[in-house]
PDB file of C-alpha atoms in Angstrom:
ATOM      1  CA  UNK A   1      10.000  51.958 128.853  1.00 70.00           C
ATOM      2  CA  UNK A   2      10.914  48.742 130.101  1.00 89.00           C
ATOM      3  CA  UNK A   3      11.296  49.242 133.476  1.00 93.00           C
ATOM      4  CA  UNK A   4       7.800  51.131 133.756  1.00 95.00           C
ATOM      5  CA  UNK A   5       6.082  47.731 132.451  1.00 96.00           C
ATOM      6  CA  UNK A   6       8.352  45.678 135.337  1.00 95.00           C
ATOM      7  CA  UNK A   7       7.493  48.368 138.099  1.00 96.00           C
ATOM      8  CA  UNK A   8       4.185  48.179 137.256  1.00 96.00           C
ATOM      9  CA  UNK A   9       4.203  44.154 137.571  1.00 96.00           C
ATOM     10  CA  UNK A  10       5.489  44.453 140.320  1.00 96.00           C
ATOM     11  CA  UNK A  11       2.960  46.831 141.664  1.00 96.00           C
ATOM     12  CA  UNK A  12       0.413  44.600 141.086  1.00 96.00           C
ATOM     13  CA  UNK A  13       1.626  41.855 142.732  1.00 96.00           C
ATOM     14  CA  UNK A  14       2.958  43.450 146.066  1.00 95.00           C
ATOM     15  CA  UNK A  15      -0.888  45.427 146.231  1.00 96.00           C
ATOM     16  CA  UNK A  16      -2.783  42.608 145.206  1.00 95.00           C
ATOM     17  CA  UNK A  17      -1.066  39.807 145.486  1.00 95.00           C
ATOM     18  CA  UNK A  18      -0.977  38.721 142.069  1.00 93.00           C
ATOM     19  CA  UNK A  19       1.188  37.618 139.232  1.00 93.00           C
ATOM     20  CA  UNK A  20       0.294  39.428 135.700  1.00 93.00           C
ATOM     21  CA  UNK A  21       1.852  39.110 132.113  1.00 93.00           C
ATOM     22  CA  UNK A  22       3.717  41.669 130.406  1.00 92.00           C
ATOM     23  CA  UNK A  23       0.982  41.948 127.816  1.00 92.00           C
ATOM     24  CA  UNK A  24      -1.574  43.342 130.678  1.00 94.00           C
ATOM     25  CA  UNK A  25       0.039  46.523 130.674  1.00 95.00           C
ATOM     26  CA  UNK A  26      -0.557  48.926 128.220  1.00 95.00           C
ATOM     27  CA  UNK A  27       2.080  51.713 128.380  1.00 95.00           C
ATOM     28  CA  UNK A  28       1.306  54.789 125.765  1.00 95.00           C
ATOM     29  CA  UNK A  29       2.568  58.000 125.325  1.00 95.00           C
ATOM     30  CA  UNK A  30       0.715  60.578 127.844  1.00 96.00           C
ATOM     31  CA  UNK A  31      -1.650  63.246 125.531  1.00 94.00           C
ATOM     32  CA  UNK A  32      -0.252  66.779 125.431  1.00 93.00           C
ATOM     33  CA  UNK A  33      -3.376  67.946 127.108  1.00 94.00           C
ATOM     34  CA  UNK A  34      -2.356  66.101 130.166  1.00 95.00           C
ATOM     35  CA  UNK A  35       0.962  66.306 132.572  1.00 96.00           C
ATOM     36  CA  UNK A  36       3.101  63.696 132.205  1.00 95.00           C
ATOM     37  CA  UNK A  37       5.157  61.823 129.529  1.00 96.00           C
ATOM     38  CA  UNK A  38       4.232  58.093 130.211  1.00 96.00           C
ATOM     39  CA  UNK A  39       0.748  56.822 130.670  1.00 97.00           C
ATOM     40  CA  UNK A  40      -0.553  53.265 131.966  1.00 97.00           C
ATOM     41  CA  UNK A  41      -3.899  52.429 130.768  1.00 97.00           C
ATOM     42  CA  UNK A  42      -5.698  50.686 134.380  1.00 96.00           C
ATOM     43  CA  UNK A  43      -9.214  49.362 132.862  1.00 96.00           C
ATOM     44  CA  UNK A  44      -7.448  46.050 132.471  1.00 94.00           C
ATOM     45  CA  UNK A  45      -5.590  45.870 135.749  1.00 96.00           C
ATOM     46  CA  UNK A  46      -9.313  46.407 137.866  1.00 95.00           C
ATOM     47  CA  UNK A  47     -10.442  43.429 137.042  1.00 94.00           C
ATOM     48  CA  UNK A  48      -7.450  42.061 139.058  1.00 95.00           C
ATOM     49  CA  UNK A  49      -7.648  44.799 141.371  1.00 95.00           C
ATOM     50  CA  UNK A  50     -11.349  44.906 142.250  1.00 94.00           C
ATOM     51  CA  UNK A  51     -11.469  48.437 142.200  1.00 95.00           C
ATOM     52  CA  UNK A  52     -12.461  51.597 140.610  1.00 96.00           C
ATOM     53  CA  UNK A  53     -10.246  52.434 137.789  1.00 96.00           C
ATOM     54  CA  UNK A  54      -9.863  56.064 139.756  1.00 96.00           C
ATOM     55  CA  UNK A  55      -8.337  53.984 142.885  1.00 96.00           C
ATOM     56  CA  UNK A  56      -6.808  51.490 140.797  1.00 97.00           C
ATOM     57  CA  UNK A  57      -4.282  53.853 139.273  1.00 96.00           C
ATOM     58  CA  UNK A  58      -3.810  55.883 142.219  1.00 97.00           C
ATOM     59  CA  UNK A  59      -2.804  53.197 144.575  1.00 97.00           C
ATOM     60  CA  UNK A  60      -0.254  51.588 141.449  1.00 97.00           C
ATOM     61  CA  UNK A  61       0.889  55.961 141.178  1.00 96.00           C
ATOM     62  CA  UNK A  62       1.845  55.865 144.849  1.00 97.00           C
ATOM     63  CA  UNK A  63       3.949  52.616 144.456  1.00 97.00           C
ATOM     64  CA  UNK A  64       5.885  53.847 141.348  1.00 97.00           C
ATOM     65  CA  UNK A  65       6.534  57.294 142.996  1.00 96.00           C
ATOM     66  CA  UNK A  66       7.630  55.711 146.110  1.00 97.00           C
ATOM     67  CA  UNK A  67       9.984  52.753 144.364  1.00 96.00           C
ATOM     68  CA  UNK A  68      11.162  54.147 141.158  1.00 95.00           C
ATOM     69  CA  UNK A  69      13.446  56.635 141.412  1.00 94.00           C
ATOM     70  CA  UNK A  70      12.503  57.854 137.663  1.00 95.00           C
ATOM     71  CA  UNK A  71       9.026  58.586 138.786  1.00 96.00           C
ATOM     72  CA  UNK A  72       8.453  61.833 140.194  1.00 96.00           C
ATOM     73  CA  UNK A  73       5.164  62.899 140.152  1.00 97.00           C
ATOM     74  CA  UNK A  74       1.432  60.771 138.943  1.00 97.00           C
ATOM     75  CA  UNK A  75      -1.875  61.973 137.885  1.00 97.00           C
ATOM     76  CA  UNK A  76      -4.763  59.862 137.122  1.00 97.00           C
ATOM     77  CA  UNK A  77      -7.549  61.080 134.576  1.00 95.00           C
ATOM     78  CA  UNK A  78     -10.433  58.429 135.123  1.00 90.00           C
ATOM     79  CA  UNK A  79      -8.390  55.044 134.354  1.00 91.00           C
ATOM     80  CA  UNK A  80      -5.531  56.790 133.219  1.00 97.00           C
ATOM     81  CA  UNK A  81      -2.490  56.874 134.699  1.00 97.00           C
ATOM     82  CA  UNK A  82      -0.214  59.609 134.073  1.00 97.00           C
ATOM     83  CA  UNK A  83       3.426  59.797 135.108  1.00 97.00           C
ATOM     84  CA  UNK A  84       6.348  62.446 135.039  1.00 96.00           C
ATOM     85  CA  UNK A  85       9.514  60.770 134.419  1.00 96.00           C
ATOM     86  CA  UNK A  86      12.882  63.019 135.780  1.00 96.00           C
ATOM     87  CA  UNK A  87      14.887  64.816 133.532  1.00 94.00           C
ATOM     88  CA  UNK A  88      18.123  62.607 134.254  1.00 93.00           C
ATOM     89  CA  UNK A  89      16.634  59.682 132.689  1.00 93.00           C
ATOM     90  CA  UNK A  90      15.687  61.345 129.499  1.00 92.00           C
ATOM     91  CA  UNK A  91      19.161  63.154 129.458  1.00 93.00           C
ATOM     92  CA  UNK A  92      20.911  60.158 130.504  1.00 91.00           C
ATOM     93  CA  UNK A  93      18.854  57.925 127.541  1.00 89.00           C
ATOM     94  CA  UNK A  94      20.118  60.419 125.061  1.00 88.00           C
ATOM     95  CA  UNK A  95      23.492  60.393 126.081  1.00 88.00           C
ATOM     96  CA  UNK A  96      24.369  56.563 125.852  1.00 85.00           C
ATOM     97  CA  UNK A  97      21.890  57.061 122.362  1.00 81.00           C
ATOM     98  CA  UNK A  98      24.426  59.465 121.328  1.00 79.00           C
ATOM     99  CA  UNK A  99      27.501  56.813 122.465  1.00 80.00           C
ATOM    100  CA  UNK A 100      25.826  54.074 120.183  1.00 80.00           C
ATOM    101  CA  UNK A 101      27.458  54.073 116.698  1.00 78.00           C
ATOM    102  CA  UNK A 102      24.363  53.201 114.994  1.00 77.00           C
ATOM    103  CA  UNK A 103      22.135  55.749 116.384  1.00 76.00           C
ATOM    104  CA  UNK A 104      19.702  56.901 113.787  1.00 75.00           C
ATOM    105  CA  UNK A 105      21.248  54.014 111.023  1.00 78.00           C
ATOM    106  CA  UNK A 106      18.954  51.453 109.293  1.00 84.00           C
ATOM    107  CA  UNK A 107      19.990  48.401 107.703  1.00 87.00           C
ATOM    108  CA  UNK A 108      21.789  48.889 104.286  1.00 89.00           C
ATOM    109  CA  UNK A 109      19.495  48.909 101.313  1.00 93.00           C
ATOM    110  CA  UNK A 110      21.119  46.874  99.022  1.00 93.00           C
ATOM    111  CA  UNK A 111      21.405  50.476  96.821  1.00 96.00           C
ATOM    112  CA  UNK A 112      24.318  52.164  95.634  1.00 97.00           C
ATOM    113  CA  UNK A 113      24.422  55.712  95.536  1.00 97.00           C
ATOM    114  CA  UNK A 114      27.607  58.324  94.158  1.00 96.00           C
ATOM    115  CA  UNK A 115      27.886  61.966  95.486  1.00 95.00           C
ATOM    116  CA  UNK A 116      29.883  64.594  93.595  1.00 92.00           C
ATOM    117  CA  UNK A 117      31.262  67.745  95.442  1.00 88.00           C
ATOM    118  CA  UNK A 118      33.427  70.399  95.638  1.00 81.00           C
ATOM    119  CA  UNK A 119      36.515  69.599  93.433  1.00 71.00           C
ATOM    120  CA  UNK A 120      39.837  71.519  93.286  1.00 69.00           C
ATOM    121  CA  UNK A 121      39.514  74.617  91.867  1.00 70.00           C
ATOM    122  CA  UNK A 122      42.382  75.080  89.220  1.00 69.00           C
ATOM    123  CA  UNK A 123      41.730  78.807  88.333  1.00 70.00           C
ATOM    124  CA  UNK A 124      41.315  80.234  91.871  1.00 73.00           C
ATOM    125  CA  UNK A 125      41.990  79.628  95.195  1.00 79.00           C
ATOM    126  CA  UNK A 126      39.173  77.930  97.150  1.00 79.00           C
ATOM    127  CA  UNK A 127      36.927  79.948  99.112  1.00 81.00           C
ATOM    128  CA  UNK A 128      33.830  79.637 101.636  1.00 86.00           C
ATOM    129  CA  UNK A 129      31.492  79.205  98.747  1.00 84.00           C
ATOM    130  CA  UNK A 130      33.767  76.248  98.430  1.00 83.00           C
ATOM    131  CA  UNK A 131      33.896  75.087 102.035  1.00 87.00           C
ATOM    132  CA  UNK A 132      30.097  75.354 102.638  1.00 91.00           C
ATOM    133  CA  UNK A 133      29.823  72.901  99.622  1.00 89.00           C
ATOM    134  CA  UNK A 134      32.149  70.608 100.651  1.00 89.00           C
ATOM    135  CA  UNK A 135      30.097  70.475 104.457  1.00 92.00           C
ATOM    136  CA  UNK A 136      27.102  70.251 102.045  1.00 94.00           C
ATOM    137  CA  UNK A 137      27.986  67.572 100.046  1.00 93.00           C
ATOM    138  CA  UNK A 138      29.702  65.220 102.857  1.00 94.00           C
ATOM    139  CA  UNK A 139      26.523  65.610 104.734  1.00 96.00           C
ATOM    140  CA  UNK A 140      24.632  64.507 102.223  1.00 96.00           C
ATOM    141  CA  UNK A 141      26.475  61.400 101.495  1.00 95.00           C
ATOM    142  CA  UNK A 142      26.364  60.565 105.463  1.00 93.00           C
ATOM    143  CA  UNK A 143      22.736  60.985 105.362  1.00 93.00           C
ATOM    144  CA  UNK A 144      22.638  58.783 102.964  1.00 95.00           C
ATOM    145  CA  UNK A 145      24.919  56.020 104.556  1.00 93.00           C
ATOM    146  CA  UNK A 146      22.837  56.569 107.609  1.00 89.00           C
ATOM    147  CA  UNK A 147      19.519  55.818 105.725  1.00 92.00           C
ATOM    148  CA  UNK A 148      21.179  52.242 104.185  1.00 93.00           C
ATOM    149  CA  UNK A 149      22.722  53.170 100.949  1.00 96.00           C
ATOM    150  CA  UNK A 150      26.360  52.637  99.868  1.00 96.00           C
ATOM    151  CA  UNK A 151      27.503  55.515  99.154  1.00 97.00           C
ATOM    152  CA  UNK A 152      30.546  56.548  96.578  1.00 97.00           C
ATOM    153  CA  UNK A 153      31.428  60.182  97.724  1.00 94.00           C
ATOM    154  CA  UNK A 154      33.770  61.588  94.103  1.00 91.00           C
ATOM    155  CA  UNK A 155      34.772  65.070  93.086  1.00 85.00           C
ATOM    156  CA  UNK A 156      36.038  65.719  89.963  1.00 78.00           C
ATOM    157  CA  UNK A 157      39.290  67.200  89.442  1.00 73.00           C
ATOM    158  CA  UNK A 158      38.402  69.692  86.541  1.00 69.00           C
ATOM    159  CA  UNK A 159      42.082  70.580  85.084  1.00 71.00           C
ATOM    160  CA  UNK A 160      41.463  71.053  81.738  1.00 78.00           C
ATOM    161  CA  UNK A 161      38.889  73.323  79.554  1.00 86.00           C
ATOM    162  CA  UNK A 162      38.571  77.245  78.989  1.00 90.00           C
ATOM    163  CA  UNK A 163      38.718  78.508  82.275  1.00 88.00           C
ATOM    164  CA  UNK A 164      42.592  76.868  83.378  1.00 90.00           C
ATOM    165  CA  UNK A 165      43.298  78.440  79.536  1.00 93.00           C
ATOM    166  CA  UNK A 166      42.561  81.943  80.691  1.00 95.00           C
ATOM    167  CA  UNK A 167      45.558  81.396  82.970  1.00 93.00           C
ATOM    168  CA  UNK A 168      47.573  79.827  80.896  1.00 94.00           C
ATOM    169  CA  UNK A 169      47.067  82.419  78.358  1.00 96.00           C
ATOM    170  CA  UNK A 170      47.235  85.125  80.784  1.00 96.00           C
ATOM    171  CA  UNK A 171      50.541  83.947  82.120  1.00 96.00           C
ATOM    172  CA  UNK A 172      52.257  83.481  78.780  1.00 95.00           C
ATOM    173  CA  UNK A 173      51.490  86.967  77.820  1.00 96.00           C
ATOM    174  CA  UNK A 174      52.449  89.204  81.557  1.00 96.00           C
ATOM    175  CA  UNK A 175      53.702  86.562  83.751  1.00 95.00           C
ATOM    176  CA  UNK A 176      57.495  86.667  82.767  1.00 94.00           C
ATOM    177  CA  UNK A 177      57.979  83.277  83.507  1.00 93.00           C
ATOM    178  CA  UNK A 178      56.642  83.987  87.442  1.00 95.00           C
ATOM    179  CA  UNK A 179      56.602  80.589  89.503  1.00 95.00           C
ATOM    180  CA  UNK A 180      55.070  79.854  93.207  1.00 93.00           C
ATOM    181  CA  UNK A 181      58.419  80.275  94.073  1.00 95.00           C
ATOM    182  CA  UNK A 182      60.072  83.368  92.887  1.00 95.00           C
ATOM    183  CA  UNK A 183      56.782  85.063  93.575  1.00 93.00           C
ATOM    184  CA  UNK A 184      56.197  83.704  97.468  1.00 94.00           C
ATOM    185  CA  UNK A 185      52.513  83.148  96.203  1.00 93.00           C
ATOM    186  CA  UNK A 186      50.551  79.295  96.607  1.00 90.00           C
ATOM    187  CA  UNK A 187      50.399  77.753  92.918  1.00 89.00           C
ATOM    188  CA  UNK A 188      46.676  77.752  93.663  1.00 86.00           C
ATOM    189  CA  UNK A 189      47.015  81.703  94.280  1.00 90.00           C
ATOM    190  CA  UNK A 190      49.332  82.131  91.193  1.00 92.00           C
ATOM    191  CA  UNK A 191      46.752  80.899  88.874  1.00 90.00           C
ATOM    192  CA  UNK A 192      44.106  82.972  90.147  1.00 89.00           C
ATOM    193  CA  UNK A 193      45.765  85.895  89.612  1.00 93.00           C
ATOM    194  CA  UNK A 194      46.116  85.014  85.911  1.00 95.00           C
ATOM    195  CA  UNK A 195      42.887  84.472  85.842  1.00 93.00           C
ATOM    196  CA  UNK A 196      41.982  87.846  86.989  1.00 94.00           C
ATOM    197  CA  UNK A 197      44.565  89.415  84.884  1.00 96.00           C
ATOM    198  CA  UNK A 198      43.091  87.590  81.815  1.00 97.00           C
ATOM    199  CA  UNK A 199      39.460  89.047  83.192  1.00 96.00           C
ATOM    200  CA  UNK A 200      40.234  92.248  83.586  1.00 97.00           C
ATOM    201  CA  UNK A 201      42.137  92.452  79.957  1.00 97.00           C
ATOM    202  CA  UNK A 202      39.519  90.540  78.225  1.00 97.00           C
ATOM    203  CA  UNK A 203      36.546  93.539  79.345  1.00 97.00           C
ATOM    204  CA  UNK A 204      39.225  95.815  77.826  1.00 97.00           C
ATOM    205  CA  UNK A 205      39.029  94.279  74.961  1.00 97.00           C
ATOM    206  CA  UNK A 206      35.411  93.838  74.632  1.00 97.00           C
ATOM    207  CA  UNK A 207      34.746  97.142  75.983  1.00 97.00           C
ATOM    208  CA  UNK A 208      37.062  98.739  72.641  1.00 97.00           C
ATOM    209  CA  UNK A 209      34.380  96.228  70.450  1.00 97.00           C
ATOM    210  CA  UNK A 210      31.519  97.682  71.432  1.00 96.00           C
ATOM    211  CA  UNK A 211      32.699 101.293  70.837  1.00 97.00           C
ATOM    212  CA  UNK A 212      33.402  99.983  67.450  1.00 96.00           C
ATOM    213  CA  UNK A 213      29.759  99.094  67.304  1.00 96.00           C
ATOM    214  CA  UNK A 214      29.578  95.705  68.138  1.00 96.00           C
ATOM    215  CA  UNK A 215      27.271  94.591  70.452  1.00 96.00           C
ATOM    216  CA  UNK A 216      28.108  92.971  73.974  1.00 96.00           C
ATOM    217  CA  UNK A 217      27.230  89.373  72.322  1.00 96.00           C
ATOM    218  CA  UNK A 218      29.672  89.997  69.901  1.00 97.00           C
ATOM    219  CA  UNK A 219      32.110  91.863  71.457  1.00 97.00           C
ATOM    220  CA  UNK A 220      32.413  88.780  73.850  1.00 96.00           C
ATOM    221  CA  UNK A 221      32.875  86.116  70.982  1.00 96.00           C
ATOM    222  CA  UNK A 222      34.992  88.255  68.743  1.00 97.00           C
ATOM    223  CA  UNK A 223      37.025  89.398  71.705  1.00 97.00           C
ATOM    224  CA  UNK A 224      41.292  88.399  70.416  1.00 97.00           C
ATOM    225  CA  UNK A 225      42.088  87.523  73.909  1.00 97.00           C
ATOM    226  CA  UNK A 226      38.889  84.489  74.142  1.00 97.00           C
ATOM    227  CA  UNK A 227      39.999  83.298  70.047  1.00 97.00           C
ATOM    228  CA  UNK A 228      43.435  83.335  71.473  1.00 96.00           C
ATOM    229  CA  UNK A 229      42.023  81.078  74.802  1.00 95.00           C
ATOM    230  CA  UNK A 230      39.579  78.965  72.824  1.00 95.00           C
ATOM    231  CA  UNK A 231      42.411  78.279  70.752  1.00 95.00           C
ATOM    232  CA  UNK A 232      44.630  77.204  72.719  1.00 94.00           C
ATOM    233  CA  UNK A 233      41.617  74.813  74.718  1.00 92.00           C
ATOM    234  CA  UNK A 234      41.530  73.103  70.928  1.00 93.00           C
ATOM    235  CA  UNK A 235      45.306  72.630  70.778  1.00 92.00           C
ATOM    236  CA  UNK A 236      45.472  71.447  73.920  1.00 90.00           C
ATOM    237  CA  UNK A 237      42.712  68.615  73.734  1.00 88.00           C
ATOM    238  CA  UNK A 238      44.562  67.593  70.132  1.00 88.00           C
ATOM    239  CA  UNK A 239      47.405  66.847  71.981  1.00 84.00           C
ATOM    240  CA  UNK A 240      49.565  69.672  70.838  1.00 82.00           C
ATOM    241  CA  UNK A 241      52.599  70.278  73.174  1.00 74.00           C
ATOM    242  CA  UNK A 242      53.831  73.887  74.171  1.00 65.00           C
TER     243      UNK A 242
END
């Protein structure tokens, strides 16, 4: 509020003919009892003044009202001075705020910090879970940049373990050597319909174990189809070719 502390100086000196230093006026925030945004405290401005605190502050309202186009309206509560400040200077502070690059940054930290979201997904196609993660996690790490930190953002391309060997397994059994191409779907989509075949066989599977008598535990771990998957996951991470 700059230019309320230079109004007000020069207030003083056109009414009372009298230069004052910046540190004579006190400029706080007006109290949400009271109308108004800005408030100039006046007790130390009568003793230049020579009057009332009451006249003091009205005489310096009229001035401001009259040469500062920001100022619309005063009230004065004892030696208080209240002012209403227009709505274009508030919108038009918060626009060029908005235009500054380093609104709402601090100075960096001297921390390091690493984020982790959203990878690939190699056994479906990604969905809005997916998306909503990925605004999550970006956010995050901005925040963080924002609040001084330098900040790694990483996801972690998860192509290997038991889920991508439910595909595989799926499509060596029923996918008669079916490719992106001759079947028109994405390679993200062809997987995770393997997947879902492999799901849907697997229950089978467990759901003839427990009419044996097995129990659902048991029926998932003795399952052929998840031996046959697990398997595979083992011969895989030895480095087995197929």
């Amino acid at each position: 509020m700059n230019f309320i502390t230079t109004a007000t100086i020069n207030a003083i000196k056109e009414l009372y003919s009298q230069e004052v230093a910046e540190s004579v006026i006190n400029i706080q925030e007006t109290r949400k009892e009271f109308e108004g945004q800005v408030t100039i405290v006046v007790f130390p401005i009568t003793k230049i003044s020579k009057k009332s605190p009451e006249e003091t502050a009205t005489a310096i309202g009229e001035y401001l009202v009259a040469n500062v186009a920001e100022v619309t309206a005063f009230n004065v509560v004892k030696g208080f001075l209240n002012l209403s400040i227009a709505d274009d200077y508030w919108i038009n502070l918060f626009n060029n705020e908005l235009l500054n690059d380093d609104f709402g940054k601090v100075k960096a930290n001297g921390k390091k910090v690493m984020v982790e979201y959203s990878s690939p997904n190699t056994n479906k196609p990604l969905h809005l879970g997916h998306v909503r993660n990925n605004l999550l996690g970006y956010s995050v790490a901005e925040l963080l940049k924002a609040d001084g930190y330098e900040v790694f953002k990483v996801n972690l391309v998860n192509d290997r373990g038991i889920h991508i060997c439910k595909s595989m397994l799926a499509w060596q059994k029923w996918g008669n050597n079916e490719t992106p191409e001759s079947s028109g779907l994405k390679g993200d989509h062809l997987v995770g319909k393997y997947y879902v075949i492999f799901d849907k066989e697997y229950k089978k599977e467990i759901d003839a174990l427990k009419a044996e008598g097995q129990t659902e535990d048991e029926a998932k771990k003795n399952a052929p189809l998840i031996k046959e998957a697990q398997q595979m996951l083992l011969a895989w991470e030895a480095g087995e070719e197929q």
